[in-house]
Structures are given as C-alpha cells and as structure tokens.
Amino acid sequence: VPVFLFVAAPYIRRYVAGGRCKSTARLEGKVVIITGANTGIGKETARDLAQRGKVIIACRDIAKGEAAASEIRAETGNQQVIVKKLDLADTKSIREFAEKFLAEEKELHILINNAGVMLCPYSKTADGFEMHLGVNHLGHFLLTFLLLERLKQSAPARIVNVSSLAHHGGRIRFHDLHGEKSYNCGLAYCHSKLANVLFTRELARRLQGKFQRQAEFTANALHPGSVYSELVRHSFVMTWLWKIFSFFLKTPCEGAQTSIYCAVAEELDSVTGQYFSDCQPAYVSPRGRDDEAAKKLWSVSCELLGIQWD
C-alpha cells in the first residue's frame, strides 16, 4: 500500500488540484475589489490579479491586509495593491467603505465577493443578523448594491460571488432567517451559501436587457473546492480533520483558480447567472434554481437592510 500511494501521489494531487485558469487577460487601467483578500483563496486571487491590474483588498483586519498586500507588491512589482477597511458584519462599515471608494475611484470593473465565515458559534452581526447570513450574504448584498452604479458606469464589468458546494445542503428558512428558533452552525453556513447562489441568479436576471450587449455586465457564482485554509478555524474538529487530510484538499492557490477564471476568462464575456467549479459550469441544486425563492430572498434582504433596489 505505501508503494502504491507513493506512485499514485502525483496523480491524486493533480486530481485534487482541479481546474486551472489559463486566461492571460490583462487588466491594465482596470480596478478590482476583492473582499477578505488578506488570507486564503482571497489572497491568492489578489496575488494573481495583481499581476494583471489594480487590486483593492477589502478586509476587516488591516494589519493582516497590509502584510498580504506588502507580500504581493514585492512579488508582482505592482504598487497598486491597496488595503481598505471593510467589516461585513457591520453595515456602517460597509457604507463607509463604499463611500470612500466612490470618492477615490472613478471606475470599478470587477467585484469579487469572496470573504466569508464558517461554522461560527451562534452570534449576531452589529445589526442583529445571524453571523453566517449577515456576513456571507447580507453584507455582500449591501456592498454590491452600493457599488452597482460605479460598476455599470465602468462596463464591461463582472461580479463574482464565492459560494460553495455546501449550497446543496442549504435552504432559505424565511420563518427563522436568524436562527433564533433553532441553530446549527454547519447548516447555517449551507443556508448562506445557497443565498449566494440565489442572489447571483436574481441579480443576473435583473441586469439582463439593461445593456446594449449582455457582455457589458455579468454576475456569476462559484464553488472554490475543499481548500486547506483558515475558514474552518471556528471548529476544533474540522481544523483537526483538515490537517489530517490536507493532502486531499486544494491549496489556497488551487482554490483561487475558479474565482480568477470567473473574473478574467474571455469566454465568459457574455455568460451570466451561472455557477462554476473547477473552471467549468457545475450542477446547481434544485433549491438553487428556485426563482421564486430568489425573488423573495431579494425582497427580504432589501427590507432587512433598509434599501430599495428595483
């Protein structure tokens, strides 16, 4: 068995690594925002895109963000890797980030909603939202709303939402969105990832027909794969399992490939409202294709955030 594993190891690793973004598209003169890009797949996405254009790392921990940006600047030679404070668990912080960005930047071409929390003990955001739903869905929903006009003005533009295969285990519990009646941290994560898929679907639907060419504005979601990252830090058991089975998990660089692909691949110029994994279209759960649930989630999200988004 050890001999077999030794021989098979490179092939196993190649399979685990999954698809790779082969696009050499340049982003000179273009601006990219990546949330949560101070670590994990967000950082690796920033590292790649910084070789192509200007990248804004939007994250809660400024010190970690600056360390990541400094490393990326040194490696790529691109000094246009900028860190901005953004706490997705606080709508005040999201509004402040958007206000400063709009005052400083006249264009925005790619928004990658990457940041996320997973397996959190029950807690709420500054605005009283259950943490998974609040950060993974509502925070990015509000951020996208606040930046949408700038994206439209900068078209062609892309919105990329990092979801997960976990959306298959999710359902939108409209009767208990904030888990006050019952709560399971694993299921809460699944629910929030389903919300990412439904948000992408409804956003793409609403954007269709509003441009002369659909290629001017697209929104897609993706599953990055099972990645060895800090995302499981809230669970001792998952952290332990992740270490044991790390050989069978993607590295953050491998996990970033589909995010990069959705952000730059030329063949996706006119593809919108889709879901990808390993740099190719992937199966969406029946709940992830429920247009009525998508419309209702949109309406409820606007209500919770106190915004009008028609």
CSV table of C-alpha atoms in Angstrom, one decimal:
chain,number,residue,atom,x,y,z
A,1,VAL,CA,0.0,0.0,0.0
A,2,PRO,CA,2.7,2.6,0.9
A,3,VAL,CA,4.4,1.9,-2.5
A,4,PHE,CA,1.1,2.3,-4.3
A,5,LEU,CA,0.5,5.6,-2.5
A,6,PHE,CA,3.9,6.8,-3.4
A,7,VAL,CA,3.4,6.1,-7.1
A,8,ALA,CA,-0.2,7.4,-7.1
A,9,ALA,CA,0.5,10.5,-5.0
A,10,PRO,CA,1.2,12.9,-8.0
A,11,TYR,CA,-1.9,11.7,-9.8
A,12,ILE,CA,-4.0,12.1,-6.7
A,13,ARG,CA,-2.7,15.6,-6.2
A,14,ARG,CA,-3.3,16.5,-9.8
A,15,TYR,CA,-6.9,15.4,-9.5
A,16,VAL,CA,-7.4,17.2,-6.2
A,17,ALA,CA,-6.0,20.4,-7.7
A,18,GLY,CA,-8.8,20.6,-10.2
A,19,GLY,CA,-9.2,23.1,-13.0
A,20,ARG,CA,-6.8,25.9,-13.6
A,21,CYS,CA,-7.5,29.3,-15.1
A,22,LYS,CA,-5.5,29.6,-18.3
A,23,SER,CA,-6.5,33.1,-19.3
A,24,THR,CA,-3.7,35.6,-19.8
A,25,ALA,CA,-6.1,38.5,-19.9
A,26,ARG,CA,-4.6,41.8,-18.8
A,27,LEU,CA,-6.4,44.3,-16.6
A,28,GLU,CA,-4.3,47.5,-17.2
A,29,GLY,CA,-6.3,50.5,-16.2
A,30,LYS,CA,-8.9,48.3,-14.5
A,31,VAL,CA,-9.9,48.2,-10.9
A,32,VAL,CA,-10.7,45.1,-8.9
A,33,ILE,CA,-12.2,44.8,-5.3
A,34,ILE,CA,-11.7,41.5,-3.5
A,35,THR,CA,-13.3,41.1,-0.1
A,36,GLY,CA,-11.4,39.1,2.5
A,37,ALA,CA,-8.3,39.0,0.4
A,38,ASN,CA,-5.9,39.1,3.4
A,39,THR,CA,-5.8,35.3,3.6
A,40,GLY,CA,-6.7,32.0,1.9
A,41,ILE,CA,-8.2,31.9,-1.6
A,42,GLY,CA,-8.9,35.7,-1.5
A,43,LYS,CA,-5.2,36.4,-1.0
A,44,GLU,CA,-4.3,34.1,-3.8
A,45,THR,CA,-6.9,35.6,-6.1
A,46,ALA,CA,-5.4,39.0,-5.3
A,47,ARG,CA,-1.9,37.7,-6.0
A,48,ASP,CA,-2.9,36.6,-9.5
A,49,LEU,CA,-5.0,39.6,-10.4
A,50,ALA,CA,-2.2,42.0,-9.1
A,51,GLN,CA,-0.1,40.7,-12.0
A,52,ARG,CA,-2.8,42.0,-14.3
A,53,GLY,CA,-4.1,45.3,-12.8
A,54,LYS,CA,-5.1,47.3,-9.8
A,55,VAL,CA,-6.4,45.4,-6.8
A,56,ILE,CA,-8.1,46.7,-3.7
A,57,ILE,CA,-8.0,44.3,-0.7
A,58,ALA,CA,-11.1,44.9,1.4
A,59,CYS,CA,-10.8,43.3,4.8
A,60,ARG,CA,-11.6,43.6,8.5
A,61,ASP,CA,-8.1,43.1,9.8
A,62,ILE,CA,-6.0,45.9,8.4
A,63,ALA,CA,-2.7,44.6,9.8
A,64,LYS,CA,-3.2,41.2,8.0
A,65,GLY,CA,-4.3,43.0,4.9
A,66,GLU,CA,-1.2,45.2,4.8
A,67,ALA,CA,1.1,42.2,5.4
A,68,ALA,CA,-0.6,40.4,2.4
A,69,ALA,CA,-0.5,43.5,0.2
A,70,SER,CA,3.2,44.1,1.0
A,71,GLU,CA,4.0,40.5,0.1
A,72,ILE,CA,2.0,40.7,-3.2
A,73,ARG,CA,3.6,44.1,-4.1
A,74,ALA,CA,7.1,42.7,-3.6
A,75,GLU,CA,6.3,39.6,-5.6
A,76,THR,CA,4.4,41.2,-8.5
A,77,GLY,CA,6.1,44.6,-8.6
A,78,ASN,CA,2.7,46.2,-8.7
A,79,GLN,CA,2.4,49.0,-6.2
A,80,GLN,CA,-1.3,49.4,-7.0
A,81,VAL,CA,-2.3,46.8,-4.3
A,82,ILE,CA,-4.3,48.8,-1.8
A,83,VAL,CA,-5.8,47.8,1.5
A,84,LYS,CA,-9.2,49.3,2.7
A,85,LYS,CA,-11.1,48.6,5.9
A,86,LEU,CA,-14.3,46.6,5.5
A,87,ASP,CA,-16.2,44.7,8.1
A,88,LEU,CA,-19.0,42.8,6.5
A,89,ALA,CA,-20.6,42.2,9.9
A,90,ASP,CA,-21.4,45.9,10.3
A,91,THR,CA,-23.5,47.8,7.7
A,92,LYS,CA,-22.0,51.1,8.9
A,93,SER,CA,-18.5,49.8,8.0
A,94,ILE,CA,-19.8,48.6,4.6
A,95,ARG,CA,-21.3,52.0,3.9
A,96,GLU,CA,-18.2,53.8,5.0
A,97,PHE,CA,-16.0,51.6,2.7
A,98,ALA,CA,-18.3,52.2,-0.3
A,99,GLU,CA,-18.4,56.0,0.3
A,100,LYS,CA,-14.6,56.3,0.5
A,101,PHE,CA,-14.2,54.0,-2.5
A,102,LEU,CA,-16.6,56.0,-4.7
A,103,ALA,CA,-14.9,59.3,-3.6
A,104,GLU,CA,-11.4,58.0,-4.5
A,105,GLU,CA,-12.0,55.7,-7.6
A,106,LYS,CA,-13.9,56.7,-10.7
A,107,GLU,CA,-14.1,53.1,-12.1
A,108,LEU,CA,-14.7,49.6,-10.8
A,109,HIS,CA,-14.6,46.7,-13.3
A,110,ILE,CA,-14.6,43.6,-11.1
A,111,LEU,CA,-16.1,42.9,-7.7
A,112,ILE,CA,-15.2,39.6,-6.1
A,113,ASN,CA,-17.4,38.9,-3.1
A,114,ASN,CA,-15.0,36.4,-1.5
A,115,ALA,CA,-15.0,36.9,2.3
A,116,GLY,CA,-16.9,34.5,4.4
A,117,VAL,CA,-17.3,32.9,7.8
A,118,MET,CA,-17.9,29.2,8.5
A,119,LEU,CA,-19.1,27.1,11.5
A,120,CYS,CA,-19.4,30.1,13.9
A,121,PRO,CA,-20.9,29.5,17.3
A,122,TYR,CA,-24.2,31.3,17.4
A,123,SER,CA,-23.7,35.0,17.2
A,124,LYS,CA,-25.1,38.1,15.5
A,125,THR,CA,-23.7,41.0,13.5
A,126,ALA,CA,-23.7,44.6,14.6
A,127,ASP,CA,-27.1,44.9,13.0
A,128,GLY,CA,-28.6,41.8,14.6
A,129,PHE,CA,-28.3,39.4,11.7
A,130,GLU,CA,-27.2,35.8,12.2
A,131,MET,CA,-23.5,35.8,11.5
A,132,HIS,CA,-23.3,33.5,8.5
A,133,LEU,CA,-26.3,35.1,6.8
A,134,GLY,CA,-25.1,38.6,7.8
A,135,VAL,CA,-21.6,38.3,6.5
A,136,ASN,CA,-21.8,35.8,3.7
A,137,HIS,CA,-25.0,37.1,2.1
A,138,LEU,CA,-26.4,40.4,3.5
A,139,GLY,CA,-23.0,42.1,3.8
A,140,HIS,CA,-22.1,41.3,0.2
A,141,PHE,CA,-25.7,42.1,-0.9
A,142,LEU,CA,-25.4,45.6,0.5
A,143,LEU,CA,-21.8,46.1,-0.8
A,144,THR,CA,-22.9,45.2,-4.3
A,145,PHE,CA,-25.9,47.5,-4.1
A,146,LEU,CA,-23.7,50.4,-3.0
A,147,LEU,CA,-21.2,49.8,-5.8
A,148,LEU,CA,-23.5,48.8,-8.6
A,149,GLU,CA,-23.8,52.2,-10.3
A,150,ARG,CA,-20.0,52.5,-10.5
A,151,LEU,CA,-19.8,49.0,-12.0
A,152,LYS,CA,-22.4,50.0,-14.6
A,153,GLN,CA,-20.5,53.1,-15.4
A,154,SER,CA,-17.3,51.1,-15.9
A,155,ALA,CA,-18.9,48.3,-18.0
A,156,PRO,CA,-17.8,45.8,-19.2
A,157,ALA,CA,-17.9,44.7,-15.6
A,158,ARG,CA,-18.2,41.5,-13.6
A,159,ILE,CA,-19.5,40.5,-10.2
A,160,VAL,CA,-18.1,37.2,-8.9
A,161,ASN,CA,-19.8,35.6,-5.8
A,162,VAL,CA,-17.8,32.9,-4.0
A,163,SER,CA,-20.4,30.3,-2.9
A,164,SER,CA,-19.8,26.6,-2.2
A,165,LEU,CA,-20.9,23.0,-2.9
A,166,ALA,CA,-22.4,23.3,0.6
A,167,HIS,CA,-25.3,25.2,-1.0
A,168,HIS,CA,-26.7,21.7,-1.8
A,169,GLY,CA,-27.4,21.3,1.9
A,170,GLY,CA,-29.0,24.7,2.4
A,171,ARG,CA,-32.5,26.1,2.3
A,172,ILE,CA,-33.7,29.6,3.0
A,173,ARG,CA,-35.6,29.4,6.3
A,174,PHE,CA,-37.7,32.5,5.8
A,175,HIS,CA,-39.6,31.7,9.0
A,176,ASP,CA,-36.3,31.8,11.0
A,177,LEU,CA,-33.7,33.6,9.0
A,178,HIS,CA,-31.6,34.5,12.0
A,179,GLY,CA,-31.6,31.0,13.6
A,180,GLU,CA,-33.4,32.2,16.8
A,181,LYS,CA,-35.8,29.2,16.9
A,182,SER,CA,-33.2,26.6,16.0
A,183,TYR,CA,-29.5,26.8,15.1
A,184,ASN,CA,-26.8,24.5,13.7
A,185,CYS,CA,-23.5,26.1,12.6
A,186,GLY,CA,-23.0,23.7,9.7
A,187,LEU,CA,-26.5,24.2,8.3
A,188,ALA,CA,-26.3,28.0,8.8
A,189,TYR,CA,-23.2,28.0,6.6
A,190,CYS,CA,-25.1,25.9,4.0
A,191,HIS,CA,-28.0,28.3,4.1
A,192,SER,CA,-25.8,31.3,3.5
A,193,LYS,CA,-24.1,29.7,0.5
A,194,LEU,CA,-27.4,28.9,-1.0
A,195,ALA,CA,-28.3,32.6,-0.5
A,196,ASN,CA,-25.1,33.4,-2.6
A,197,VAL,CA,-26.4,31.3,-5.5
A,198,LEU,CA,-29.9,32.7,-5.4
A,199,PHE,CA,-28.6,36.3,-5.1
A,200,THR,CA,-26.4,35.7,-8.2
A,201,ARG,CA,-29.3,34.2,-10.1
A,202,GLU,CA,-31.7,37.1,-9.3
A,203,LEU,CA,-29.0,39.8,-9.9
A,204,ALA,CA,-28.2,38.4,-13.3
A,205,ARG,CA,-31.9,38.2,-14.2
A,206,ARG,CA,-32.4,41.9,-13.2
A,207,LEU,CA,-29.4,43.0,-15.1
A,208,GLN,CA,-30.4,41.3,-18.4
A,209,GLY,CA,-31.8,43.6,-21.0
A,210,LYS,CA,-30.4,46.7,-19.3
A,211,PHE,CA,-27.4,46.9,-21.6
A,212,GLN,CA,-26.9,47.1,-25.3
A,213,ARG,CA,-24.7,44.0,-25.1
A,214,GLN,CA,-25.1,41.5,-22.2
A,215,ALA,CA,-21.3,41.2,-22.3
A,216,GLU,CA,-21.2,44.6,-20.6
A,217,PHE,CA,-22.2,43.3,-17.2
A,218,THR,CA,-22.2,39.7,-15.8
A,219,ALA,CA,-22.7,38.1,-12.4
A,220,ASN,CA,-21.6,34.5,-11.7
A,221,ALA,CA,-21.2,32.3,-8.6
A,222,LEU,CA,-18.7,29.5,-7.9
A,223,HIS,CA,-17.5,26.7,-5.7
A,224,PRO,CA,-13.8,27.0,-5.0
A,225,GLY,CA,-13.4,23.4,-3.9
A,226,SER,CA,-12.4,22.0,-0.5
A,227,VAL,CA,-9.5,24.2,0.4
A,228,TYR,CA,-6.9,24.0,3.2
A,229,SER,CA,-7.5,27.5,4.7
A,230,GLU,CA,-8.4,29.3,7.9
A,231,LEU,CA,-12.1,29.1,7.1
A,232,VAL,CA,-12.7,26.2,9.5
A,233,ARG,CA,-10.9,28.0,12.4
A,234,HIS,CA,-14.1,28.1,14.5
A,235,SER,CA,-14.3,24.3,14.6
A,236,PHE,CA,-11.7,22.3,16.5
A,237,VAL,CA,-12.8,19.1,14.9
A,238,MET,CA,-12.8,20.5,11.3
A,239,THR,CA,-9.4,22.1,11.9
A,240,TRP,CA,-8.0,18.7,13.1
A,241,LEU,CA,-9.6,16.9,10.1
A,242,TRP,CA,-8.3,19.5,7.7
A,243,LYS,CA,-4.7,18.9,9.0
A,244,ILE,CA,-5.0,15.1,8.7
A,245,PHE,CA,-6.5,15.2,5.2
A,246,SER,CA,-4.6,18.2,3.9
A,247,PHE,CA,-3.1,16.0,1.1
A,248,PHE,CA,-6.6,15.6,-0.3
A,249,LEU,CA,-7.5,19.3,-0.1
A,250,LYS,CA,-6.8,22.1,-2.5
A,251,THR,CA,-4.1,24.6,-1.6
A,252,PRO,CA,-5.4,28.2,-1.4
A,253,CYS,CA,-3.8,28.9,-4.8
A,254,GLU,CA,-5.6,25.9,-6.4
A,255,GLY,CA,-8.8,27.0,-4.7
A,256,ALA,CA,-8.5,30.5,-6.2
A,257,GLN,CA,-8.5,29.3,-9.8
A,258,THR,CA,-12.2,29.4,-10.4
A,259,SER,CA,-12.5,32.9,-8.8
A,260,ILE,CA,-9.8,34.1,-11.2
A,261,TYR,CA,-11.4,32.3,-14.1
A,262,CYS,CA,-14.8,33.9,-13.4
A,263,ALA,CA,-13.1,37.3,-13.1
A,264,VAL,CA,-11.0,37.3,-16.3
A,265,ALA,CA,-11.7,34.4,-18.7
A,266,GLU,CA,-12.6,35.9,-22.1
A,267,GLU,CA,-15.1,33.0,-22.9
A,268,LEU,CA,-17.2,34.3,-20.0
A,269,ASP,CA,-17.7,37.7,-21.5
A,270,SER,CA,-21.4,37.1,-22.1
A,271,VAL,CA,-22.1,34.4,-19.6
A,272,THR,CA,-24.1,35.4,-16.6
A,273,GLY,CA,-26.2,33.9,-13.8
A,274,GLN,CA,-24.2,30.7,-13.8
A,275,TYR,CA,-22.4,28.6,-11.2
A,276,PHE,CA,-18.9,27.2,-11.7
A,277,SER,CA,-16.5,24.7,-10.2
A,278,ASP,CA,-13.0,23.8,-11.4
A,279,CYS,CA,-13.2,26.5,-14.1
A,280,GLN,CA,-16.3,24.9,-15.7
A,281,PRO,CA,-20.1,25.0,-15.3
A,282,ALA,CA,-21.3,22.9,-12.4
A,283,TYR,CA,-24.6,21.5,-11.2
A,284,VAL,CA,-26.8,23.7,-9.1
A,285,SER,CA,-29.2,22.2,-6.6
A,286,PRO,CA,-33.0,22.4,-7.2
A,287,ARG,CA,-33.2,24.9,-4.4
A,288,GLY,CA,-30.5,27.0,-6.1
A,289,ARG,CA,-32.7,27.2,-9.2
A,290,ASP,CA,-35.8,28.3,-7.4
A,291,ASP,CA,-36.6,31.7,-9.0
A,292,GLU,CA,-39.5,32.4,-6.6
A,293,ALA,CA,-37.2,31.9,-3.6
A,294,ALA,CA,-34.6,34.1,-5.2
A,295,LYS,CA,-37.1,36.9,-5.7
A,296,LYS,CA,-38.4,36.5,-2.1
A,297,LEU,CA,-34.8,36.5,-0.7
A,298,TRP,CA,-34.1,39.7,-2.7
A,299,SER,CA,-37.1,41.4,-1.3
A,300,VAL,CA,-36.5,40.3,2.3
A,301,SER,CA,-32.8,41.3,2.0
A,302,CYS,CA,-33.7,44.8,0.9
A,303,GLU,CA,-36.2,45.0,3.8
A,304,LEU,CA,-33.6,43.9,6.4
A,305,LEU,CA,-31.0,46.3,5.1
A,306,GLY,CA,-33.4,49.2,4.7
A,307,ILE,CA,-32.7,49.7,1.0
A,308,GLN,CA,-34.7,50.0,-2.2
A,309,TRP,CA,-33.2,48.0,-5.1
A,310,ASP,CA,-35.5,47.8,-8.1
